[in-house]
Coordinates of C-alpha atoms and ligand atoms in Angstrom, one line a residue:
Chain A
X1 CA 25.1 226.2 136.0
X2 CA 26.3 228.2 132.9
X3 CA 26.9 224.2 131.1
X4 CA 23.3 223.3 131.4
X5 CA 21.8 227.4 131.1
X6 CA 23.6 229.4 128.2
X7 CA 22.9 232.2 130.7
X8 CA 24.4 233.2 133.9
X9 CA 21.5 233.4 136.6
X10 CA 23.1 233.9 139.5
X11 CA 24.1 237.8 138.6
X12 CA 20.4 238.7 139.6
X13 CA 20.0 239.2 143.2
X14 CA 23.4 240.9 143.0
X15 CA 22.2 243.8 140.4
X16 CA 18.9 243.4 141.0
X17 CA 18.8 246.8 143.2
X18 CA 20.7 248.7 140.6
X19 CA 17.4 248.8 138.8
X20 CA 15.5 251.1 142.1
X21 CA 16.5 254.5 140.4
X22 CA 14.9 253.0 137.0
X23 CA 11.8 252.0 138.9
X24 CA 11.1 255.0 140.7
X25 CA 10.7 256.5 137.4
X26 CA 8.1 254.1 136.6
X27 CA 6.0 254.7 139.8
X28 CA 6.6 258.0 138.9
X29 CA 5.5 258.6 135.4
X30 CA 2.5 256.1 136.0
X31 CA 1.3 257.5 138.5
X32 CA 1.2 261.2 137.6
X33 CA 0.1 259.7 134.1
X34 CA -2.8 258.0 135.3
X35 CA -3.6 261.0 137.8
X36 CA -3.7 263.1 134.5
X37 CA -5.9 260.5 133.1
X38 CA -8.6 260.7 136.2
X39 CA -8.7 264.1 135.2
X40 CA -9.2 263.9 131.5
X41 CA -11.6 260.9 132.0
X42 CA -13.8 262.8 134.3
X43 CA -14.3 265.7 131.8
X44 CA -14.5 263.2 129.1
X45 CA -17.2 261.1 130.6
X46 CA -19.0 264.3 131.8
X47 CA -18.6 265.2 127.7
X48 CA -20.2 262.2 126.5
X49 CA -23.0 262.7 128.8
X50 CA -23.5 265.8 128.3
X51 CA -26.8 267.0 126.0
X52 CA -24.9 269.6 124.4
X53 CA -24.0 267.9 120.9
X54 CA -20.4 269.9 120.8
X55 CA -19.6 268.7 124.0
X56 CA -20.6 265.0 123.5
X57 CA -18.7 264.9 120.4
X58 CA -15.5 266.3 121.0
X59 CA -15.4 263.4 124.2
X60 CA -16.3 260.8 121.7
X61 CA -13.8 262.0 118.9
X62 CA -11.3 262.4 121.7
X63 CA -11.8 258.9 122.8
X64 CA -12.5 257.2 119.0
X65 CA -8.8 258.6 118.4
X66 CA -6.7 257.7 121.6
X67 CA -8.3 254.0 121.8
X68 CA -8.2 253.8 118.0
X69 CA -4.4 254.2 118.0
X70 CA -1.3 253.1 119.6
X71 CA 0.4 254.7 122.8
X72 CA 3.6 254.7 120.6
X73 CA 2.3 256.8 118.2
X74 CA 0.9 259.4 120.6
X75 CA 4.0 259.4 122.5
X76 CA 6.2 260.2 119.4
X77 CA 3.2 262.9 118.4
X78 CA 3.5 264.4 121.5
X79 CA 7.8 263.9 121.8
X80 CA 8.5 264.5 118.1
X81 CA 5.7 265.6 116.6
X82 CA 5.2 269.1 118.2
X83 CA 8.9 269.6 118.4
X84 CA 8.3 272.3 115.4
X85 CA 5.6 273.9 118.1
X86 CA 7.1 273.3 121.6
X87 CA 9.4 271.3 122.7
X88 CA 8.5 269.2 126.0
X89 CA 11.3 267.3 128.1
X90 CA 10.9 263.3 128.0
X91 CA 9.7 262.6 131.2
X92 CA 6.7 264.8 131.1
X93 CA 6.6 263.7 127.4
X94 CA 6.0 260.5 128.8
X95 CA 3.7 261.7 131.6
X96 CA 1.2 263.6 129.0
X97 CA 0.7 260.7 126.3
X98 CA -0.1 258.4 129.3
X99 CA -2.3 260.8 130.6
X100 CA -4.1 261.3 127.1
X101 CA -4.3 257.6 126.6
X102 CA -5.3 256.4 130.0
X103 CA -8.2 259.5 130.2
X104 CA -9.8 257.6 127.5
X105 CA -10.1 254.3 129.0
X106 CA -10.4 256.1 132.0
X107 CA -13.5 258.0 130.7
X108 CA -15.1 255.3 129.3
X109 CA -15.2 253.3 133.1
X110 CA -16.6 256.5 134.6
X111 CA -19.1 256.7 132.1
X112 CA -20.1 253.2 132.6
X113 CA -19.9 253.7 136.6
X114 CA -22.4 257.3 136.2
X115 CA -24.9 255.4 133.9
X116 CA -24.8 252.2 136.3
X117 CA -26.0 253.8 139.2
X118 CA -29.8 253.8 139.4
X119 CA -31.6 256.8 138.0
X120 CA -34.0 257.1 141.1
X121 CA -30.5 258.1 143.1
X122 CA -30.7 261.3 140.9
X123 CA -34.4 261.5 141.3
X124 CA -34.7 261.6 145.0
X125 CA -31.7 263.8 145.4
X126 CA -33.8 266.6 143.0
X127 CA -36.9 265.3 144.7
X128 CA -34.9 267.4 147.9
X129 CA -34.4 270.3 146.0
X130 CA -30.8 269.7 145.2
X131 CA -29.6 271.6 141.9
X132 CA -28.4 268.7 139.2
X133 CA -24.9 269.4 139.7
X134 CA -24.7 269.1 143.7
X135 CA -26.8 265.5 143.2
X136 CA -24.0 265.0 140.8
X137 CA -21.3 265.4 143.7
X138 CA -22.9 263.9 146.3
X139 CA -24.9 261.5 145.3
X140 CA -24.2 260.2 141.9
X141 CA -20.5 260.7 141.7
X142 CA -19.5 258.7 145.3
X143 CA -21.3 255.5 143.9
X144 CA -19.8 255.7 140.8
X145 CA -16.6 256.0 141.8
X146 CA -16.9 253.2 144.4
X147 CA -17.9 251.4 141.7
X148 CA -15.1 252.2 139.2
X149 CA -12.7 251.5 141.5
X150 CA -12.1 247.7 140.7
X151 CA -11.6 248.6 136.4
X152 CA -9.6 252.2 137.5
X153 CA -7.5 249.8 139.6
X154 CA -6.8 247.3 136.3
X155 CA -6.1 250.5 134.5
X156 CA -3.5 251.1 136.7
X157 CA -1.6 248.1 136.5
X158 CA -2.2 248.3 132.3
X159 CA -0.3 251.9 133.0
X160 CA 2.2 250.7 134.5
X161 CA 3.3 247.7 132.1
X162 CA 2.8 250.5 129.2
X163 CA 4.8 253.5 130.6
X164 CA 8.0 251.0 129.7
X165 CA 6.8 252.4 126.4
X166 CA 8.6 255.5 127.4
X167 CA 12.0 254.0 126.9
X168 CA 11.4 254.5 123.4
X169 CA 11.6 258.2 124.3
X170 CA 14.9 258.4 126.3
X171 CA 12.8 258.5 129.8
X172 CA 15.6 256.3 132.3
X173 CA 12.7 254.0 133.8
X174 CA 12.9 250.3 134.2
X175 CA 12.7 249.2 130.0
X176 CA 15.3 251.7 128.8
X177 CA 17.7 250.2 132.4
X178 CA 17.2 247.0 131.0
X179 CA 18.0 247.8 127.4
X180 CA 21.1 250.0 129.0
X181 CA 22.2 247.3 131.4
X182 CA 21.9 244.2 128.8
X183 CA 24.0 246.0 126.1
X184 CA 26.7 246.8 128.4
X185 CA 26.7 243.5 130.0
X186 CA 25.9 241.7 127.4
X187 CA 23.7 239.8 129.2
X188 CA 20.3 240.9 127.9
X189 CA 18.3 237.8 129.4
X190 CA 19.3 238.5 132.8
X191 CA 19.1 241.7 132.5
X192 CA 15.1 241.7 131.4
X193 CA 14.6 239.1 133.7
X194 CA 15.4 241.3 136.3
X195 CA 13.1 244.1 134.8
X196 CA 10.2 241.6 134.3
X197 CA 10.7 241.1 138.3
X198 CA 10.3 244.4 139.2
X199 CA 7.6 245.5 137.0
X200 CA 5.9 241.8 138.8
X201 CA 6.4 243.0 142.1
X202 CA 4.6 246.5 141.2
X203 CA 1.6 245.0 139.8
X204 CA 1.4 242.3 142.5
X205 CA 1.6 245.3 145.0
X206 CA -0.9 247.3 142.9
X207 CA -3.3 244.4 143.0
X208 CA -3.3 243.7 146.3
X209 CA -4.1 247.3 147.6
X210 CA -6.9 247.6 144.7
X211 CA -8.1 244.6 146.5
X212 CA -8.1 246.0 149.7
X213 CA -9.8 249.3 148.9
X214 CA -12.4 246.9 147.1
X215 CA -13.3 245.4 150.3
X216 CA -13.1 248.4 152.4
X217 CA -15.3 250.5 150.4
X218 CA -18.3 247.2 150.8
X219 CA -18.8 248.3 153.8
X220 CA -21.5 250.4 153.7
X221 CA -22.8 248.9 149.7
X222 CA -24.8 246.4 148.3
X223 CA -28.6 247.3 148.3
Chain O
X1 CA -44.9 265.9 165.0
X2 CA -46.8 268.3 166.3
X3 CA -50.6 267.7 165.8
X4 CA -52.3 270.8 163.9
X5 CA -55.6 270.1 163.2
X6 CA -59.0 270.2 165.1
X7 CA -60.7 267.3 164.0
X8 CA -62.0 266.2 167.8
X9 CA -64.1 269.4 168.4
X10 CA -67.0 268.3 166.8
X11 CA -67.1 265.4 168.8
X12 CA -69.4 262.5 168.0
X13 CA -69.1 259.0 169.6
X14 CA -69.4 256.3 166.8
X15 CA -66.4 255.0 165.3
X16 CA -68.3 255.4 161.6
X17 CA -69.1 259.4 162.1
X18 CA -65.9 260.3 163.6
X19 CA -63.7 259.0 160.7
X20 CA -66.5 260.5 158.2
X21 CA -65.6 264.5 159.9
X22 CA -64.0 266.8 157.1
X23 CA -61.1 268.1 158.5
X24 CA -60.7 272.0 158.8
X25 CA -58.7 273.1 155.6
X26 CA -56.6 276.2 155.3
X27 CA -56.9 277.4 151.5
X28 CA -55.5 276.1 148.4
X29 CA -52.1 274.6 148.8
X30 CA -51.1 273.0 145.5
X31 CA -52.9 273.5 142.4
X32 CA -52.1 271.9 138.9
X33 CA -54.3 273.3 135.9
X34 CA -54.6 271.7 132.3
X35 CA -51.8 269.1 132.5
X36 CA -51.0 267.5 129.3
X37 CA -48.4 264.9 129.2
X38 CA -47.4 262.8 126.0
X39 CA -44.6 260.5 126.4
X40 CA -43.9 260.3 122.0
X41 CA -47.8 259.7 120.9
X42 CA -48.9 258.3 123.8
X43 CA -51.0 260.6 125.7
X44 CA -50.6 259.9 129.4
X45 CA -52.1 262.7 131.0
X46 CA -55.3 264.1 129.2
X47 CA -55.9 268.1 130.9
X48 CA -55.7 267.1 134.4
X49 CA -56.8 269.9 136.5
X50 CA -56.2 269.6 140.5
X51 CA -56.5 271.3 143.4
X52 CA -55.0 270.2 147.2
X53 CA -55.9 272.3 150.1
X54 CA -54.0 272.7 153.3
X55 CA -54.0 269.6 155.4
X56 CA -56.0 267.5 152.9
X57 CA -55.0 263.5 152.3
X58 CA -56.1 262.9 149.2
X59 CA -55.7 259.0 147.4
X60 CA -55.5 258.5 143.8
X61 CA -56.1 255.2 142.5
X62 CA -56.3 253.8 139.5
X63 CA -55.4 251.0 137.3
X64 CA -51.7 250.2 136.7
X65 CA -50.9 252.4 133.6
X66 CA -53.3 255.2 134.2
X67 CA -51.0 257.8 135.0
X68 CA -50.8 257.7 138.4
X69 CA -46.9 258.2 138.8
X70 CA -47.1 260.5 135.8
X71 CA -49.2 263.2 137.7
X72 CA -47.3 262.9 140.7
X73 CA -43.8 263.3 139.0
X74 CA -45.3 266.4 137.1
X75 CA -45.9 268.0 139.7
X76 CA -42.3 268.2 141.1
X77 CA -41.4 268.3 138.0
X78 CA -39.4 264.8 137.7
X79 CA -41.0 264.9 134.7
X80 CA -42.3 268.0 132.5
X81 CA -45.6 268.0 131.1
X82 CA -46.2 269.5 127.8
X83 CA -49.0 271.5 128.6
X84 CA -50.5 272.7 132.1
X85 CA -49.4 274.9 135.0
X86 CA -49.0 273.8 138.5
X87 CA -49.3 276.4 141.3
X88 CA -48.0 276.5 144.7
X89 CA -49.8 278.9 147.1
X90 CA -51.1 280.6 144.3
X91 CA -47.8 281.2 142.6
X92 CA -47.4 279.6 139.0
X93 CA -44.3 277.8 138.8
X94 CA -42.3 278.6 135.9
X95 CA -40.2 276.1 134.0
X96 CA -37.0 278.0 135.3
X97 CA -34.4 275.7 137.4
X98 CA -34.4 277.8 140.4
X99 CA -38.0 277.9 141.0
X100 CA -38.8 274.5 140.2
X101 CA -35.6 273.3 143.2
X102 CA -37.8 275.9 145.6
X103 CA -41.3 273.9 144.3
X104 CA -39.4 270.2 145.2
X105 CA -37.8 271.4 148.6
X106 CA -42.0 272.3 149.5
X107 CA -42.8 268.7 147.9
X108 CA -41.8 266.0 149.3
X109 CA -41.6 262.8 147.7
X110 CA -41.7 259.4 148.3
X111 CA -40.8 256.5 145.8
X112 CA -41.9 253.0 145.4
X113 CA -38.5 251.9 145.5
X114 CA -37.2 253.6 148.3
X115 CA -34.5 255.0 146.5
X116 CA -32.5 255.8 150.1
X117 CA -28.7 257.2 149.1
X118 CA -26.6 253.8 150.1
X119 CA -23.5 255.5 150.5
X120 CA -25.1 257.1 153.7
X121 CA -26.1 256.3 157.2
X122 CA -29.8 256.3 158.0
X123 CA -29.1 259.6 159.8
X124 CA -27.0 260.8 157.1
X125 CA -29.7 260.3 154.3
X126 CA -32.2 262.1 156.5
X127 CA -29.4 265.2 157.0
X128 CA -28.8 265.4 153.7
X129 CA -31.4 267.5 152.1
X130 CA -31.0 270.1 154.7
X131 CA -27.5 270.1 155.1
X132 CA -26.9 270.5 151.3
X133 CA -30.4 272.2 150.3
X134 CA -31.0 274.3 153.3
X135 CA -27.8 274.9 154.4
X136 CA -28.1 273.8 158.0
X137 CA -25.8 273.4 160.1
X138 CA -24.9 269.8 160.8
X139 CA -25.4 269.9 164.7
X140 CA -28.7 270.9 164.1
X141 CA -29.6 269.0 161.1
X142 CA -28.7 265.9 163.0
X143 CA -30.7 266.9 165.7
X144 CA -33.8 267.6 163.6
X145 CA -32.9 264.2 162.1
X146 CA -32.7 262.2 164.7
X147 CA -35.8 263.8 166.2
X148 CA -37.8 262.7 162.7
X149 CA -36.9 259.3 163.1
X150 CA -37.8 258.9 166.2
X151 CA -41.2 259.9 165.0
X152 CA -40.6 257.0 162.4
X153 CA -39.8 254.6 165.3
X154 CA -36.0 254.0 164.0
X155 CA -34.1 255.5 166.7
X156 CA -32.5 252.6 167.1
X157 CA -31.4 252.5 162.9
X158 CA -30.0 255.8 162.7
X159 CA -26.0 254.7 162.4
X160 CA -26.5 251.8 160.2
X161 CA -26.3 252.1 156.4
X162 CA -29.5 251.0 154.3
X163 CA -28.4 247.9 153.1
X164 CA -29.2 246.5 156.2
X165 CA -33.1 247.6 156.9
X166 CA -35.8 245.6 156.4
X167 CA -38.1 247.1 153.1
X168 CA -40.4 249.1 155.6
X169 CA -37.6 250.1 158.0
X170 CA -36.3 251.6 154.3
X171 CA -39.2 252.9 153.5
X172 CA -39.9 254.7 157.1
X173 CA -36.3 256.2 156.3
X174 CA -37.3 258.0 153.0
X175 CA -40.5 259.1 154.4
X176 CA -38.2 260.8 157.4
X177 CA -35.6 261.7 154.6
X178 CA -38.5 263.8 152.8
X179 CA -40.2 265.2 156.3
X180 CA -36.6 266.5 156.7
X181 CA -37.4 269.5 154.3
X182 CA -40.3 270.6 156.0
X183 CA -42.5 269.9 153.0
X184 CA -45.5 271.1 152.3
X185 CA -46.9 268.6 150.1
X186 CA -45.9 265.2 150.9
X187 CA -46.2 262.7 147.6
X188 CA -46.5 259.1 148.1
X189 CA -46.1 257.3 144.9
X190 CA -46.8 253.5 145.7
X191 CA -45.2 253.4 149.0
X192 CA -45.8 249.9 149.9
X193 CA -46.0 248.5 146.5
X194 CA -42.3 247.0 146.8
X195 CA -42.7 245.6 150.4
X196 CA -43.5 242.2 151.7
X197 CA -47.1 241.9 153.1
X198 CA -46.1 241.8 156.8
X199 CA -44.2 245.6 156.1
X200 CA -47.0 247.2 154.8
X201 CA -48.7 248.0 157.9
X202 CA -45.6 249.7 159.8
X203 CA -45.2 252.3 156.6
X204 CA -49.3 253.0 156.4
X205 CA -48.8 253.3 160.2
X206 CA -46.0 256.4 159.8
X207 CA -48.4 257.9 157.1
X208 CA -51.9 257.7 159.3
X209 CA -49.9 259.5 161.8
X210 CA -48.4 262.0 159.7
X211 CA -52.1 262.5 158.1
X212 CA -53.4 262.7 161.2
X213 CA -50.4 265.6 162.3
X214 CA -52.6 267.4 159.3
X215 CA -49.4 267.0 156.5
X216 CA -50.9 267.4 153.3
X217 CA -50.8 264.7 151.5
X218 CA -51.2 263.1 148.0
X219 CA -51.2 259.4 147.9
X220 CA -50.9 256.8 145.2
X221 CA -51.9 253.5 146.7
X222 CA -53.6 250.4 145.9
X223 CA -53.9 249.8 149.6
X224 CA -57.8 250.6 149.6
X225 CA -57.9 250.3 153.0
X226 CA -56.1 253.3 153.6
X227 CA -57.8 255.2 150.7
X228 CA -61.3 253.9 152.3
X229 CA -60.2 255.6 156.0
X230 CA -57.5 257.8 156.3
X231 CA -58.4 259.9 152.7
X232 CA -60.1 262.7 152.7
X233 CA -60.6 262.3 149.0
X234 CA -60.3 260.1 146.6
X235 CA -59.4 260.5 143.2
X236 CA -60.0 257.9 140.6
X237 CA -57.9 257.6 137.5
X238 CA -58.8 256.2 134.2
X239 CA -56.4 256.5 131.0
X240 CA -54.9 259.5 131.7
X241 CA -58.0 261.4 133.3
X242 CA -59.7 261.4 136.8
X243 CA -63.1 260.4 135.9
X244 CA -64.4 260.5 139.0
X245 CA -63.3 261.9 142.9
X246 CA -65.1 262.6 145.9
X247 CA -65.1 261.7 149.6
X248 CA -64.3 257.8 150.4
X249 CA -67.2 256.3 151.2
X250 CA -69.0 257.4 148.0
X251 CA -66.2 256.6 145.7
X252 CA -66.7 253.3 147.9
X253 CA -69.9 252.4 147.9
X254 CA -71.4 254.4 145.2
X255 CA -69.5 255.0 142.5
X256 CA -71.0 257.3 139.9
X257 CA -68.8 255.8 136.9
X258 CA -69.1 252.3 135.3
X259 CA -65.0 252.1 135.3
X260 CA -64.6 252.7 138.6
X261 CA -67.2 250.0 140.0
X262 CA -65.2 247.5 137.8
X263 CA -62.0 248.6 138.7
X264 CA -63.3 248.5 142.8
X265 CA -64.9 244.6 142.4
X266 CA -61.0 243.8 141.2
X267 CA -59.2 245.1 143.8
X268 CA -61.3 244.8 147.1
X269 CA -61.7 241.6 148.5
X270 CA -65.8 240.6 148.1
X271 CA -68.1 241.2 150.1
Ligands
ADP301 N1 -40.6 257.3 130.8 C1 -41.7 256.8 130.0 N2 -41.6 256.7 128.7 C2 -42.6 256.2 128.0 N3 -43.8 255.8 128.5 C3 -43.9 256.0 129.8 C4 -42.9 256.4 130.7 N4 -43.4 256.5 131.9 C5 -44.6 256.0 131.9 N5 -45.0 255.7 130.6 C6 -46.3 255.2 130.2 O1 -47.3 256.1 130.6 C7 -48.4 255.5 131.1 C8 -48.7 255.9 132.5 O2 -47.7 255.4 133.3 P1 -47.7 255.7 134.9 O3 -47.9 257.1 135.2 O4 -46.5 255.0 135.4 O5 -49.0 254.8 135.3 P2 -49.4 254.3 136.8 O6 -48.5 255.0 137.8 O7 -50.8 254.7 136.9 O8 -49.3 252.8 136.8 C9 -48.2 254.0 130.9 O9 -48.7 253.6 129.7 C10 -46.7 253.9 130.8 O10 -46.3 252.8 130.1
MG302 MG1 -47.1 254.0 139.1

């Protein structure tokens, strides 16, 4: 093997598992990240859809500037930048600018969902009676959501590729293992071959349940 | 449903006469004074004044365009006209949010396109206004529910979710959706507009019988036939004003205004 490959292939399966710790890190800061992000999109898309003009355009400066710039940058803002201000640990460094980055995105889909769904929904809910905010909640908001579900789900999996951005900020997860394990070994190939597995397996994972939920939530849809 | 009202005492044999008998009102119900509504420059609604009593089925039709849907809407205040009051029992509405969610839980409405929540079972879309609006209890809103569509004939329809009714099984759903609140008013805007010929006659079916159960209703229709029987007035609109009402069969047979001839020779079959 090494004569035809200049690499030596065969160390994979055997440190392939040294790289769990690493990837629970990932799950981790994604996840929380893109939790934050729900968040943030929610009051974001509610911001641009609001009819009050300082609402509307604090969500659409907020979302011009995260989309218009790299996660890099606002994760060496958030890391370095404010260190004169406060200084926050890596991981929830890491866990903020993915948050602030992803609520854009994230915003963006739910607005799209909210103005996809017909406006007679809101109509015949006030029609009732019901105050705007309550068809909002339970009328609006359930069929949006169902139907964000399939781009919230591809936002996930673009979360998780980026968070290896966090390496760049001392956060141990899966890119900075890799970087870690290949200088040590010397053996950088294998090493982010390995890494490029696991983050694989995450996504495949990640698509597979988005897919699922898809499905189960056609049950009752389609008109 | 519980039927109200005393047509049958003065009793008279032919079909022709019965059909003709006023029913007994009870007093003003819904009142609208002055409406103006522009949409930009357009001026859709030209100082519309209205008055529903209790129990009264009154049709408005009208040319596509007229302002038909307009009226309706500004009266629960879907939309908001720029000029006009509406009053309900006597009580101006004011432009305030809390009053005009009171006004619409006493108006019932009913949309050409159905507009049923798909998210929610039959049962659940009829429970819904007053579970959230009302704040009934759930054992008793599904009880109330499932009682209403009975009266709607889908019994049988009350797990399933709308995607799967027929257009007139949907549109027997809102109507019971709407009934739920214990309306008033009830406002039909176009009911059967959106259905396939065949379904029409199952929805005007669930409204005879409502009218009949002495509901007050307001009806935009094209279906002249039911304008032409079950109405106790109606109400012909023309650009944005009614230019001419009375009771069916001399809006029918002899119209007073020039328009409303023309418009009658286009949409009833001839003679
Ligand atoms: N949201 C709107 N914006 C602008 N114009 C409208 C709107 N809704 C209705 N119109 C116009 O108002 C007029 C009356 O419409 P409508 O009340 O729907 O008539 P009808 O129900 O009798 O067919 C039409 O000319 C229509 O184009
Ligand atoms: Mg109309």
């Amino acid at each position: 093997m090494e004569h035809i490959l200049p690499w030596d292939l065969t160390v994979i399966p055997s440190r392939f598992f040294l790289f769990s710790g690493a990837a629970w890190y990932t799950v981790q800061i994604t996840v929380l990240g893109v939790l934050l992000g729900m968040i943030l999109g929610l009051i974001a898309a509610f911001g641009r859809l609001s009819s009050h003009r300082g609402l509307s355009g604090a969500a659409r400066f907020y979302i011009f500037t995260i989309r218009g710039t790299p996660l890099l940058v606002q994760l060496f803002i958030i890391y370095y930048g404010l260190t004169s201000i406060v200084t926050i640990a890596p991981i929830p460094s890491a866990v903020i600018a993915l948050g602030i980055h992803n609520g854009a995105y994230i915003g963006e889909v739910f607005r799209g969902a909210i103005q996809s769904i017909d406006y007679g929904q809101m109509e015949a809910a006030r029609s009732l009676g019901m105050t705007h905010r309550k068809a909002m909640r339970r009328i609006v908001l359930p069929q949006a959501f169902k139907r964000a579900v399939p781009s919230l789900g591809n936002q996930l999996i673009i979360a998780l590729k980026d968070s290896s951005l966090a390496s760049a900020i001392a956060v141990p997860e899966l890119m900075l293992k890799g970087r870690q394990m290949g200088s040590s070994s010397f053996m950088y190939m294998e090493m982010f071959i390995i890494v490029g597995i696991w983050y694989l397996m995450m996504t495949s994972v990640l698509s597979y349940a988005v897919h699922r939920v898809e499905t189960r939530l056609k049950v009752s849809d389609r008109d | 449903m519980i039927v109200t009202d005393g047509t049958d005492t003065l009793h008279s044999s032919t079909e022709q006469s019965k059909k003709r008998q006023k029913k007994p009102t009870y007093g003003e119900v819904l009142r609208v004074e002055h409406i103006g509504k522009w949409y930009g420059d357009l001026h859709v609604l030209k100082d519309i004044s209205l008055t529903v009593q209790t129990g009264e089925v009154v049709a408005i039709i009208g040319a596509s365009g007229s302002g038909k849907s307009t009226l309706l809407r500004c009266l629960n205040f879907l939309e908001k006209s720029q000029k006009g009051e509406v009053y309900l029992q006597g009580r101006r509405i004011k432009h305030h949010e809390k009053q005009l969610n009171k006004l619409r839980q006493e108006l019932g409405m009913v949309f050409q396109h159905f507009n049923l929540f798909p998210h929610m079972t039959v049962i659940q879309n009829v429970m819904e206004g007053p579970v959230q609006v009302k704040d009934m209890s759930k054992a008793k809103a599904k009880k109330l529910a499932a009682r209403i569509l009975e009266d709607v004939g889908l019994s049988d329809k009350t797990d399933v979710y709308p995607a799967m009714l027929s257009g007139g099984q949907k549109q027997r759903v809102a109507i019971a959706r709407a009934l739920a609140m214990d309306p008033k008013v009830m406002l039909f805007d176009e009911p059967t507009s959106a259905l396939d010929p065949e379904l029409v006659g199952e929805v005007l079916a669930v409204m005879e019988k409502l009218a009949k159960a002495g509901m007050t209703m307001l009806v935009v229709t094209h279906e002249m036939w039911f304008a032409r029987e079950v109405a106790d007035r109606v109400i012909f609109m023309d650009e944005g004003v009614i230019l001419e009402e009375g009771d069916p069969e001399t809006i029918f047979t002899a119209p007073k205004e020039e328009r409303t001839l023309e418009f009658l020779k286009q949409v009833l079959p001839p003679q």
